[in-house]
Coordinates of C-alpha atoms and ligand atoms in Angstrom, one line a residue:
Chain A
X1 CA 252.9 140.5 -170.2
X2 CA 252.0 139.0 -173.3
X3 CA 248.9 136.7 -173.6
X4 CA 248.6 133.8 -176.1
X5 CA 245.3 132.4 -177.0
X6 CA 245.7 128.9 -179.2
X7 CA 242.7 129.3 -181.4
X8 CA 243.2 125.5 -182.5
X9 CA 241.8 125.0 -179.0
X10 CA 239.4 128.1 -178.2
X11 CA 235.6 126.9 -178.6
X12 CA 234.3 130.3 -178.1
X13 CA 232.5 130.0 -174.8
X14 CA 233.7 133.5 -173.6
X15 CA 234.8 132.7 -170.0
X16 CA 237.4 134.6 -170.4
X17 CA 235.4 137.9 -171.5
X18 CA 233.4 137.6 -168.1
X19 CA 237.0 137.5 -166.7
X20 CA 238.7 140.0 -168.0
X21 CA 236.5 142.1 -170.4
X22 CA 239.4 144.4 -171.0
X23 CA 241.6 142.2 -172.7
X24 CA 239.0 139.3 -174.4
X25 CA 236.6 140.0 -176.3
X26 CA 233.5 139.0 -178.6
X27 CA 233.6 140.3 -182.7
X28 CA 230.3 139.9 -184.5
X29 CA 230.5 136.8 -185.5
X30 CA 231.3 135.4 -181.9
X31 CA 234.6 134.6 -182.0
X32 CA 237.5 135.4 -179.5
X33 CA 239.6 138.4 -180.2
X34 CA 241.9 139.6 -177.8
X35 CA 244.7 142.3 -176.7
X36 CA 248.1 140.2 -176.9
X37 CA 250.3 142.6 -175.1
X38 CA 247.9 144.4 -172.2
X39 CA 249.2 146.5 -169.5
X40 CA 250.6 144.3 -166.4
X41 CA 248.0 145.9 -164.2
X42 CA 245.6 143.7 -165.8
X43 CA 247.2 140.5 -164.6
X44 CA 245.2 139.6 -162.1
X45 CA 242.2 139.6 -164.4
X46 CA 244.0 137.8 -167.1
X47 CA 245.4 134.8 -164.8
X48 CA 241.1 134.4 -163.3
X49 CA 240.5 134.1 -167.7
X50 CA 243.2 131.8 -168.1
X51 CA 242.1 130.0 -164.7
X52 CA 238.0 130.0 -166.4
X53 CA 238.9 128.4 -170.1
X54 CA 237.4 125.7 -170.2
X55 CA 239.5 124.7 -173.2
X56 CA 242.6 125.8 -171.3
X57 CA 243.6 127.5 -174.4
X58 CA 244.9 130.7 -172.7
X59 CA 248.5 131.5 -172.2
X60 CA 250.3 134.2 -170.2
X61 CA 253.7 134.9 -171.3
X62 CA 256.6 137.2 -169.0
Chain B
X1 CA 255.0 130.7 -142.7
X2 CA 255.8 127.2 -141.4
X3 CA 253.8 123.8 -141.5
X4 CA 252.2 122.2 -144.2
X5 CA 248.8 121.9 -145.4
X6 CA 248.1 118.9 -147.0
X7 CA 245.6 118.8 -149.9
X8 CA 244.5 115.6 -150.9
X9 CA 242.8 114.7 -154.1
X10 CA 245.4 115.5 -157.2
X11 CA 242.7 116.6 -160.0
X12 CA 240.9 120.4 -160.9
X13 CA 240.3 120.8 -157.3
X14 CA 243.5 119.8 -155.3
X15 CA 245.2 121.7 -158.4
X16 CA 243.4 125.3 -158.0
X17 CA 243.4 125.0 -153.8
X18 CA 247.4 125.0 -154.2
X19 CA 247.5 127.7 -156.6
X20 CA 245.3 129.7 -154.4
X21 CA 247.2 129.0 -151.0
X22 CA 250.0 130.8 -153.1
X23 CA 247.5 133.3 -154.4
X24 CA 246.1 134.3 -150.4
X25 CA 250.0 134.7 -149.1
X26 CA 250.8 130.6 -147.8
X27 CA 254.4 130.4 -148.0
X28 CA 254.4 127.2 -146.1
X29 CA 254.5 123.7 -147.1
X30 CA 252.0 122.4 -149.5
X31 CA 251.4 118.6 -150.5
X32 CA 249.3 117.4 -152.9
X33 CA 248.1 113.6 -152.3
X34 CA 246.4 112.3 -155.2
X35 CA 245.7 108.3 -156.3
X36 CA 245.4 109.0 -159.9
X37 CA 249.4 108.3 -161.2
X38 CA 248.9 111.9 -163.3
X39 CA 249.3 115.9 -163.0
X40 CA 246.0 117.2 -162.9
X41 CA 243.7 116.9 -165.8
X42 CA 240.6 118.4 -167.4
X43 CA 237.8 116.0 -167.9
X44 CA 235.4 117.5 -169.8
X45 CA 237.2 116.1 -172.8
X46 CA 236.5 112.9 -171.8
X47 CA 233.0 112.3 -173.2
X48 CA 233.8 114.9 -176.0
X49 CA 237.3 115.1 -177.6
X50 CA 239.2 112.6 -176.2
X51 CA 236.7 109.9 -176.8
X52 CA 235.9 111.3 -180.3
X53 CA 240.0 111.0 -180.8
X54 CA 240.3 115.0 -181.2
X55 CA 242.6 115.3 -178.2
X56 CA 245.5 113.7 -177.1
X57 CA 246.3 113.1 -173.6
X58 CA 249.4 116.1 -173.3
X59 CA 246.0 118.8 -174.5
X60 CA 244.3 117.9 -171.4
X61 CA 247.4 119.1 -169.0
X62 CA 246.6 122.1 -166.7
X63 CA 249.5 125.3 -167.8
X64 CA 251.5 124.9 -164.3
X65 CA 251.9 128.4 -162.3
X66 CA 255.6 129.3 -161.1
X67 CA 254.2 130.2 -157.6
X68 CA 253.2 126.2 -157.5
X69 CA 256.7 125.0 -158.0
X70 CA 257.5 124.1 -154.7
X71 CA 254.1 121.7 -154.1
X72 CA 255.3 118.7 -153.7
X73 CA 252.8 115.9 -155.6
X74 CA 252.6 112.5 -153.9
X75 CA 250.8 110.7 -156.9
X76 CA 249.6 107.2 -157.3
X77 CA 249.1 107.4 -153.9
X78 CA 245.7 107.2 -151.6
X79 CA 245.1 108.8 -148.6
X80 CA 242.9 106.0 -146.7
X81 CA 242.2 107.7 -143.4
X82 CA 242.3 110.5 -141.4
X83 CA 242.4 112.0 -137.2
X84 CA 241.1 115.4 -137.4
X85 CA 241.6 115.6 -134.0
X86 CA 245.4 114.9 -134.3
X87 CA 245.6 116.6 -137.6
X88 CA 247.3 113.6 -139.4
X89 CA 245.9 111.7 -142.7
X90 CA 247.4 108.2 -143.3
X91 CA 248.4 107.1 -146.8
X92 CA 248.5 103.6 -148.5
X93 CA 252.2 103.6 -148.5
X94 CA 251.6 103.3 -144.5
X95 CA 253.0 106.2 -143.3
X96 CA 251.2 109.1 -142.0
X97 CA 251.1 112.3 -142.6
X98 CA 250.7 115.3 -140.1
X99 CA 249.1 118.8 -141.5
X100 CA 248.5 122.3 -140.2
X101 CA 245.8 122.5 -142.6
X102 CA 243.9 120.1 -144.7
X103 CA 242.1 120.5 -147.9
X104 CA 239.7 118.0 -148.9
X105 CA 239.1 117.5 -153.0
X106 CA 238.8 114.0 -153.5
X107 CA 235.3 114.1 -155.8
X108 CA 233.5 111.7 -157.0
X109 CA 233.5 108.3 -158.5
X110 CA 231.0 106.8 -161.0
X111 CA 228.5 105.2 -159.3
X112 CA 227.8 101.6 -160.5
X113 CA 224.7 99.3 -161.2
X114 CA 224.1 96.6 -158.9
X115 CA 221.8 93.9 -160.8
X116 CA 222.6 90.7 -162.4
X117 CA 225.4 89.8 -165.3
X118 CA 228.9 90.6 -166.6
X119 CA 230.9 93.0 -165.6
X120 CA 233.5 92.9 -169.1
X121 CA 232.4 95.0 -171.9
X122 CA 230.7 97.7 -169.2
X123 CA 232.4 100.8 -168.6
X124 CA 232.2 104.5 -166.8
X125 CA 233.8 107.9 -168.1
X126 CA 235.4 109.4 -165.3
X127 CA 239.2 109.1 -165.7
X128 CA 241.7 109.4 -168.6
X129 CA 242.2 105.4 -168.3
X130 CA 238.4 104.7 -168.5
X131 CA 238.2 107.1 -172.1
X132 CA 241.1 105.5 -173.5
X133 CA 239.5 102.1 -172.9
X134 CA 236.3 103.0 -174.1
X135 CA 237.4 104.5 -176.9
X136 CA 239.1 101.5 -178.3
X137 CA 235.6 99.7 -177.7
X138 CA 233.4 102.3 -179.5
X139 CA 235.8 102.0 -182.7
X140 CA 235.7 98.3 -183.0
X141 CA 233.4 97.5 -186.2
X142 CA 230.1 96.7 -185.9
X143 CA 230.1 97.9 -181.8
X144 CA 226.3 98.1 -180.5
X145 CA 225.9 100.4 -177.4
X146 CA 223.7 101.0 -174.8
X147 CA 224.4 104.0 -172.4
X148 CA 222.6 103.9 -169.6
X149 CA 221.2 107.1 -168.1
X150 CA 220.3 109.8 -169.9
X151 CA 221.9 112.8 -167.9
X152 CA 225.1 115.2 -168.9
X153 CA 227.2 112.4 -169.6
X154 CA 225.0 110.0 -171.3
X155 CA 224.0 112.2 -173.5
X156 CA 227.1 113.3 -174.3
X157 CA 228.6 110.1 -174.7
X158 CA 225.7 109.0 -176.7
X159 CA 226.4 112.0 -179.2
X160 CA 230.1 111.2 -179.5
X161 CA 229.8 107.7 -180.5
X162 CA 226.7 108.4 -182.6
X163 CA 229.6 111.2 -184.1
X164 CA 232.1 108.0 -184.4
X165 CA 229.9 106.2 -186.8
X166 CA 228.5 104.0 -184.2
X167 CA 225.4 102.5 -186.0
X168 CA 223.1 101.7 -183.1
X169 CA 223.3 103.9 -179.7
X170 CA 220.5 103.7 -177.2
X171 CA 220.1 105.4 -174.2
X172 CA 218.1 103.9 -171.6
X173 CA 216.4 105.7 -168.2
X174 CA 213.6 105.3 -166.1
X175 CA 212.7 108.9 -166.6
X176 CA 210.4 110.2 -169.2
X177 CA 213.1 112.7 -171.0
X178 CA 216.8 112.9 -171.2
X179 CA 218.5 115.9 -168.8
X180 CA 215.1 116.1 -167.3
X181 CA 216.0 116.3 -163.9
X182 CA 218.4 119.5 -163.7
X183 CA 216.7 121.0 -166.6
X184 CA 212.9 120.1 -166.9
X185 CA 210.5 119.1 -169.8
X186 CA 210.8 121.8 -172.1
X187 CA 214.2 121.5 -172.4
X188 CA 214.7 117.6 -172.0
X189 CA 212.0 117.3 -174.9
X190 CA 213.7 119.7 -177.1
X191 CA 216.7 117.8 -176.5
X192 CA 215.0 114.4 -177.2
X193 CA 214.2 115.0 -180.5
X194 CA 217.2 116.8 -181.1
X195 CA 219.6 113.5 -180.1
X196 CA 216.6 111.3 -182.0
X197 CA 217.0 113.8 -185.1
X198 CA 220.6 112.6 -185.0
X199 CA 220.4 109.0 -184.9
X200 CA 220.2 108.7 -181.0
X201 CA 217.9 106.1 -179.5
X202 CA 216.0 106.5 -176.7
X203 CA 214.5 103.4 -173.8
X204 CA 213.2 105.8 -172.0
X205 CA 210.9 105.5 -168.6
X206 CA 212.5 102.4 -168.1
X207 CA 215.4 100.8 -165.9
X208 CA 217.6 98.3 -166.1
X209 CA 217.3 94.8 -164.6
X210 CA 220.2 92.8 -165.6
X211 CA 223.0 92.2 -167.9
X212 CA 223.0 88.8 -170.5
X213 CA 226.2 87.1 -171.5
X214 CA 228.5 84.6 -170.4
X215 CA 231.9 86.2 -169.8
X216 CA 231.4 89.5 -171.5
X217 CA 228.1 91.6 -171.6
X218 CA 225.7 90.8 -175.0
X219 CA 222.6 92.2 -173.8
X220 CA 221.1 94.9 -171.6
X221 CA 217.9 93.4 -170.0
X222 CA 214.8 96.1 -168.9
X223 CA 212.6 96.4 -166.5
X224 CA 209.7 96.1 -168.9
X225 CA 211.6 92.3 -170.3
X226 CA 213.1 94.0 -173.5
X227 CA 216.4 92.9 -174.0
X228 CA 218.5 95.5 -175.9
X229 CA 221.6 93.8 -177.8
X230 CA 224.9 95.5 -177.3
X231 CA 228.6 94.8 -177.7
X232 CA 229.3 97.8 -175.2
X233 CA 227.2 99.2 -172.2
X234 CA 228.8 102.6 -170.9
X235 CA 226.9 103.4 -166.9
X236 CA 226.2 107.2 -166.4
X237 CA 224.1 106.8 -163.6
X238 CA 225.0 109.5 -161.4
X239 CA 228.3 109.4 -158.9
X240 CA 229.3 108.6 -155.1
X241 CA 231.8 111.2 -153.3
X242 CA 235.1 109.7 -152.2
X243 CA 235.1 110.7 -148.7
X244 CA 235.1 107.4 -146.8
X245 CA 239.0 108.4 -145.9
X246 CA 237.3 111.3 -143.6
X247 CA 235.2 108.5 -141.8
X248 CA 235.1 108.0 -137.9
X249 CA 235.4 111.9 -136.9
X250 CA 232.1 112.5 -136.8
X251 CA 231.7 114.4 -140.1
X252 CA 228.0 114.9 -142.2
X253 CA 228.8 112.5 -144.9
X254 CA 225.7 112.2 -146.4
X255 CA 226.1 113.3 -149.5
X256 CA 229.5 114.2 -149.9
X257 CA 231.3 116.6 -147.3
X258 CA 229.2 119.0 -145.2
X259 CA 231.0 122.6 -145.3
X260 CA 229.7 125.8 -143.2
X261 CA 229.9 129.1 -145.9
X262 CA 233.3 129.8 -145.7
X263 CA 233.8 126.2 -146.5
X264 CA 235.0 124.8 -143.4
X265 CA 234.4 121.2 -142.3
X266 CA 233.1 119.9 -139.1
X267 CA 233.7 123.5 -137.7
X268 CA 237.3 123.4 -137.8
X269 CA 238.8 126.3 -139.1
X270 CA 242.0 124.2 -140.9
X271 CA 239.7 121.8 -142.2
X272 CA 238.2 123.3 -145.7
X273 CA 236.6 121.2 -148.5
X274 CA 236.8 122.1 -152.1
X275 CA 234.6 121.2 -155.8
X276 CA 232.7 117.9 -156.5
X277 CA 232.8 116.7 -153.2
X278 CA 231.7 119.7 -151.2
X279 CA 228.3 120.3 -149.9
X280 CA 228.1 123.8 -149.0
X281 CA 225.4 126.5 -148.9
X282 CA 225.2 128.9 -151.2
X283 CA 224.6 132.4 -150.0
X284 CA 223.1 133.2 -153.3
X285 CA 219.8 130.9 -152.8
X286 CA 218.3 129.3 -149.7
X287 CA 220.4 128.6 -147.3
X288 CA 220.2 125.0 -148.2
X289 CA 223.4 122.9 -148.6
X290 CA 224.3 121.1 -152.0
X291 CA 227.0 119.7 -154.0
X292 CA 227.6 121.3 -157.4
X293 CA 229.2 119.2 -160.2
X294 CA 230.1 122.1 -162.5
X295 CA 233.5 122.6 -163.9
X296 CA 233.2 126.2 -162.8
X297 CA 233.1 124.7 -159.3
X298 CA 236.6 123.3 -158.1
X299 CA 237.8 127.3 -159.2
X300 CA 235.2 128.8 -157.3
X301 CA 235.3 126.5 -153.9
X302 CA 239.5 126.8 -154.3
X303 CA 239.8 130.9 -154.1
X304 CA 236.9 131.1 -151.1
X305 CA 238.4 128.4 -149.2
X306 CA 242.5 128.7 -149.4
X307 CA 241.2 132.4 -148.4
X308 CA 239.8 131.0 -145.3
X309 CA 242.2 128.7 -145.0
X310 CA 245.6 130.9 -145.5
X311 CA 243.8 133.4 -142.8
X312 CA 243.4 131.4 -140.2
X313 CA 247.2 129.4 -140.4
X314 CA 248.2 133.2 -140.1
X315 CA 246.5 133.6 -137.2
X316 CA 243.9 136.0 -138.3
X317 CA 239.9 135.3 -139.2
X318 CA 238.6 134.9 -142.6
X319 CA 237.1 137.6 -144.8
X320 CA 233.1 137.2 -143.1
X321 CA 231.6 137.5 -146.7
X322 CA 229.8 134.0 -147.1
X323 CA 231.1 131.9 -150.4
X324 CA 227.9 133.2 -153.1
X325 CA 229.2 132.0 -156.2
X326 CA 227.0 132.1 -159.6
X327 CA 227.2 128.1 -160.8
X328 CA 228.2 127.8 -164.2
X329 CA 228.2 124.9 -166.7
X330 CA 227.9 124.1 -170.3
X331 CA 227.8 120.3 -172.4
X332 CA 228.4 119.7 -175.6
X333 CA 226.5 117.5 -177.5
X334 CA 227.0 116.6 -181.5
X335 CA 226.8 120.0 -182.8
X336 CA 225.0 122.0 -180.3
X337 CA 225.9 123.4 -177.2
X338 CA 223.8 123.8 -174.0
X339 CA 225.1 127.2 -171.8
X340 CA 223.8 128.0 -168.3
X341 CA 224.1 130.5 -165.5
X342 CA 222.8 130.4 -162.0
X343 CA 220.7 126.9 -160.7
X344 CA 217.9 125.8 -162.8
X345 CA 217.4 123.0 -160.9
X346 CA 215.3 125.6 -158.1
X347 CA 213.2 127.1 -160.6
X348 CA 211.8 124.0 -162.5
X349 CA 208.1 125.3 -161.4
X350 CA 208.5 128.2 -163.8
X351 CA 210.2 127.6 -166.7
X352 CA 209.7 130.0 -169.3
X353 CA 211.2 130.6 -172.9
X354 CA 213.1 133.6 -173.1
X355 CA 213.9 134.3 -176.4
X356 CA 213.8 131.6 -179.7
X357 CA 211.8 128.5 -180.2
X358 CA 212.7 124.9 -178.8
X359 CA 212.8 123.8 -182.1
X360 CA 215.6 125.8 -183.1
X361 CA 218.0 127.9 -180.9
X362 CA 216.2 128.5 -177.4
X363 CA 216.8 130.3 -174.3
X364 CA 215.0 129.5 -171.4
X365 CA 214.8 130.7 -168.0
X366 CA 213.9 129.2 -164.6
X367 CA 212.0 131.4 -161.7
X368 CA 211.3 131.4 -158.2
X369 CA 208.3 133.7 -157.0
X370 CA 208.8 135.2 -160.3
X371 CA 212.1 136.0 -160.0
X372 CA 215.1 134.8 -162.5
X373 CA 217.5 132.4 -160.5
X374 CA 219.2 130.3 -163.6
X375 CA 218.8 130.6 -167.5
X376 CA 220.1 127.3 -170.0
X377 CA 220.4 128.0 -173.8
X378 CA 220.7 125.5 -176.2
X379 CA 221.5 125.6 -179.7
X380 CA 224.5 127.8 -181.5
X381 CA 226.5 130.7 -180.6
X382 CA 223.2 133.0 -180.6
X383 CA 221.3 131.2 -177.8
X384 CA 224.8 131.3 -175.9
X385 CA 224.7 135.5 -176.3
X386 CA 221.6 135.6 -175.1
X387 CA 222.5 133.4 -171.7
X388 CA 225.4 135.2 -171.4
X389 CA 223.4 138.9 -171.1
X390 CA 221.1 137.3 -168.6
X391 CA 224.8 136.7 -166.7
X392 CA 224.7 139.6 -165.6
X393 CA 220.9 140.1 -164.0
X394 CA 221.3 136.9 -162.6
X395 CA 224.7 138.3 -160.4
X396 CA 222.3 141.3 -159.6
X397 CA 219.6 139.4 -158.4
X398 CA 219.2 139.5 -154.3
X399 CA 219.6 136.4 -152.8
X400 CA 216.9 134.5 -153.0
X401 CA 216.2 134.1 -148.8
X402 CA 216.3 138.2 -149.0
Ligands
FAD1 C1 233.5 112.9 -168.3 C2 233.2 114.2 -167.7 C3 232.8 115.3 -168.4 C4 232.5 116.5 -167.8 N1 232.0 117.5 -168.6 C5 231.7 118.7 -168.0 C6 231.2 119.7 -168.8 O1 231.1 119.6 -170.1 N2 230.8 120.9 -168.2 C7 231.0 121.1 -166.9 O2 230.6 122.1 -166.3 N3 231.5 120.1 -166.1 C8 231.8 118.9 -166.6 N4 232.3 117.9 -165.9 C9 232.5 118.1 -164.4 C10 233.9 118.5 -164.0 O3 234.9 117.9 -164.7 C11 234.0 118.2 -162.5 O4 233.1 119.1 -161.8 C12 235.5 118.4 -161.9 O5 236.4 117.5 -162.5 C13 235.5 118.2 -160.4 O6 236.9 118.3 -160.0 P1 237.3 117.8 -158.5 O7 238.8 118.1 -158.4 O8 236.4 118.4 -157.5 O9 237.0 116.3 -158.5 P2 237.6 115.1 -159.3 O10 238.0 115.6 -160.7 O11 236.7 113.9 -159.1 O12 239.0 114.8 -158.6 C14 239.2 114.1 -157.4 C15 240.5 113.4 -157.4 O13 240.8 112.9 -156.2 C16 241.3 111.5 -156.3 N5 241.0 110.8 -155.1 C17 239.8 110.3 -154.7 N6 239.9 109.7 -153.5 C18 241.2 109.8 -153.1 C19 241.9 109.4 -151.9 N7 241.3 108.8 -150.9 N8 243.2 109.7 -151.9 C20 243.8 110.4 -152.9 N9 243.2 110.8 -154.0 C21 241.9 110.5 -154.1 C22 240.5 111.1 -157.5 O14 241.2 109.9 -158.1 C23 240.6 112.3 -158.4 O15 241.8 112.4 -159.1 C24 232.6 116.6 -166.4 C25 233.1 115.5 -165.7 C26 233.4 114.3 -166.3 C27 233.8 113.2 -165.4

C-alpha cells in the first residue's frame, strides 16, 4: 500500500493523526509528515484517515 | 445477499452510508438517489476556498472506493415520498422504488427570511451552484454586502469576501455577539473584535425587517429603522431538514428525523437515518436527542448505522453498543482557525480559559458539574495542539448521565 498526501491540499488539521497515529504524524512545526509505504495491516486505519480529511488530500495507492 | 437498500440523499452522507454497507459485508444492491445533478461533494469549501476562487469544482470530488463500484447513482433526481410500511419510496420521474433497507441522508436546506422586498441579489451557501453564483456577485466592483446572521457561515462568508477585497461587509444578528450561541461570550467577543480588527462590520442585536429595491435588493432594512445599503445580501440564518418526503408514516419530524441509538427510524430496524438530518441521542451526554451539523458527522452516523443496518438484512441483531461518537468541527475564518472537540453547546455555564489569552491564541473549555464535556481553540496551530490533547480526556470522560 502506498499512501499519498497532496500537501498543496493538506491544511494541517491532523484528522488523520487521530486516525491512524502510526502512519501520520505531527513534526515541530505542525506540519503533516507521514510513512508513504506502511505495512498493509495498517489499512484499515489508513482508509478511517483518508475517510476524516477534511481537505480530502489523502490518497491510498495498491 | 439479495435486495436493495436504497439510500437517498447523494452528498457526504448518502456517499459514506454506501461505502460502509460495503465496509459491514452488504453484497446486495445499493442505490443512491440524490436531486443534486453531481457525485458527492465537500462543502466546507464553499464559504472558504471555492468562494475565495482557491478551489475549482473537480478539488471538491470525494476519491471513489473500488468496493462502491457497483452503487448505482440516480442523480438529478428527487425522491418525493415514501410507504414505510410497504417499503417503497417514490421518485419525481414517477416511478417507484421498492427497498429492503432505506437510508435516509437528505440534510438540510438554507433556511430563508420571510419579510418584505426582493428576492434578486439575495443568496444562500449551501450548494456548489449557490457559491459559484455568489461568487461572481462578491467580485463585481464596488459590491456592498450584508450577510445576515452571524453564525459559522456568516462569519465565514463575511471573512472571505472581506479576503476578496470587498470594501464594506456587515454582518447583521439580533444577538449580542457573533457564534454566540454554540460557543458563548468569551469566545463570541474574542471573535468580534477579531472579524472587526479585520475590517468586518458588525449590526449586531438587531434583526431584519425588510428588503428595499425595486427589482433587485439595494437595501437591507432593521428592526431598529436603519437601512444598511447593499448590492448583495448573502442569508445564513440557520437551516430546515429535508425530510418532508418521509411525511404521512407517522415519523418525529420535529426537527429533522427522530433516530433511536443505533440510529434506526420509527423503530424499524431497515429504516436508519444518517448526518445533518438525523436527530439521535448521544450516548456520550444526556440521553437527549439532537442533530449535529459537523462535518465529522455524516462519517460517524454512516459506519454506526450501515452496521445496524447490514446486520439486520442478514438476519442477525446489531452490535448493542449505543452510537457515542465525540462531535468534531472546525471553521476557518481569514487567518485563524477555530478547532473543537466534544459539545460546547452543554457546557456554556462554565466556560473557562484553558490555556492562552482571548486576545491572542486561546483555548477554552466548557464544563458540566465541573467536568470537561467540549474544548474550542481559536487562533494558530498552537491553540489547535492544545485542543487536540484535551481530545483525548474528553474520549475518557464517563458519559455524562453516568
Ligand atoms: C457552506 C458550508 C460550509 C461548511 N463548513 C463546515 C466546516 O468548516 N466545518 C464543519 O465541521 N462542517 C462544515 N459544514 C457542514 C458539513 O458540510 C455538513 O455537516 C455535511 O455536508 C452534511 O452532509 P449530509 O450528507 O448529511 O447533508 P447534505 O450535504 O445537506 O446532503 C443532503 C443531500 O440530499 C439531497 N436531497 C435533499 N432532499 C432530497 C430528496 N427529497 N431527494 C433526493 N435528494 C435529496 C440534497 O440536495 C443534498 O445533496 C459546512 C456546510 C456548508 C453548507
Amino acid at each position: 500500500m502506498k499512501v499519498v498526501v497532496d500537501m498543496n491540499k493538506c491544511q494541517d488539521h491532523g484528522q488523520c493523526v487521530f486516525a491512524a497515529p502510526d502512519v501520520f504524524s505531527m513534526d515541530d512545526d505542525g506540519h503533516l509528515v507521514h510513512v508513504s509505504d506502511p505495512d498493509d495491516t495498517l489499512r484499515d486505519e489508513v482508509e478511517e484517515a483518508a475517510d476524516v480529511c477534511p481537505l480530502q488530500a489523502i490518497r491510498i495507492e495498491g | 445477499m439479495t435486495g436493495r437498500v436504497v439510500v437517498a440523499g447523494a452528498s457526504m452522507g448518502g456517499l459514506r452510508a454506501a461505502e460502509q454497507l460495503r465496509a459491514a459485508g452488504w453484497t446486495g444492491a445499493i442505490t443512491v438517489v440524490g436531486d443534486e445533478p453531481h457525485m458527492p461533494y465537500n462543502r466546507p469549501p464553499l464559504s472558504k476556498e471555492v468562494l475565495a476562487g482557491k478551489a475549482p469544482f473537480a478539488s471538491l470530488a470525494f476519491t471513489p472506493k473500488a468496493a462502491t463500484a457497483d452503487v448505482e447513482w440516480r442523480l438529478g433526481t428527487r425522491v418525493v415520498a415514501s410507504r414505510l410500511a410497504e417499503r417503497t419510496v417514490a421518485l419525481d420521474d414517477g416511478s417507484e422504488l421498492p427497498y429492503d433497507g432505506l437510508v435516509v441522508a437528505t440534510g438540510m436546506r438554507p433556511r430563508r427570511l420571510r419579510c418584505p422586498g426582493p428576492l434578486a441579489g439575495r443568496h444562500t451557501v449551501r450548494t456548489i451552484a449557490d457559491a459559484r453564483e455568489l461568487r461572481d456577485e462578491l467580485t463585481r466592483p464596488a459590491a456592498r454586502v450584508v450577510v445576515v446572521g452571524a453564525g459559522f457561515i456568516g462569519c465565514e462568508v463575511a471573512a472571505t469576501a472581506v479576503g476578496l477585497g470587498v470594501r464594506e461587509v456587515t454582518v447583521v444578528d439580533p444577538l449580542p455577539l457573533p457564534m454566540v450561541g454554540p460557543l458563548g461570550d468569551l469566545l463570541g467577543r474574542a471573535l468580534l473584535r477579531r472579524h472587526e480588527q479585520r475590517g468586518v462590520r458588525f449590526a449586531l442585536g438587531t434583526g431584519v425587517a425588510g428588503f428595499e429595491g425595486e427589482e433587485r435588493v439595494t437595501g437591507v432594512v432593521l428592526s431598529d429603522g436603519t437601512v444598511l445599503p447593499a448590492d448583495v445580501v448573502v442569508e445564513s440564518v440557520g437551516s430546515v431538514a429535508n425530510t418532508e418526503w418521509l411525511d404521512g408514516n407517522g415519523l418525529d419530524l420535529t426537527d429533522g428525523v427522530l433516530t433511536d441509538e443505533q440510529l434506526r427510524v420509527g423503530g424499524r430496524p431497515e429504516v436508519v437515518a444518517v448526518g445533518d438530518v438525523a436527530r439521535f441521542p448521544n450516548a456520550r451526554y444526556d440521553g437527549v436527542s439532537r442533530r449535529v451539523e459537523h462535518w465529522s458527522i455524516p462519517t460517524d452516523t454512516a459506519k454506526h448505522a450501515a452496521r445496524t443496518l447490514a446486520a439486520h438484512l442478514a438476519g442477525g441483531r446489531p452490535d448493542p453498543a449505543p452510537f457515542a461518537p465525540l462531535p468534531t468541527f472546525w471553521s476557518d475564518q481569514h487567518d485563524f482557525r477555530l478547532q473543537s472537540f466534544g459539545a460546547p453547546v452543554l457546557g456554556l455555564d462554565d466556560v473557562r480559559v484553558l490555556d492562552g489569552d482571548p486576545a491572542g491564541d486561546v483555548l477554552v473549555g466548557y464544563h458540566v458539574d465541573g467536568r470537561l464535556v467540549g474544548v474550542v481553540a481559536l487562533g494558530g496551530h498552537g491553540a489547535a495542539m492544545g485542543a487536540a490533547r484535551c481530545r483525548a480526556q474528553l474520549l475518557k470522560q464517563p458519559a455524562l448521565t453516568a
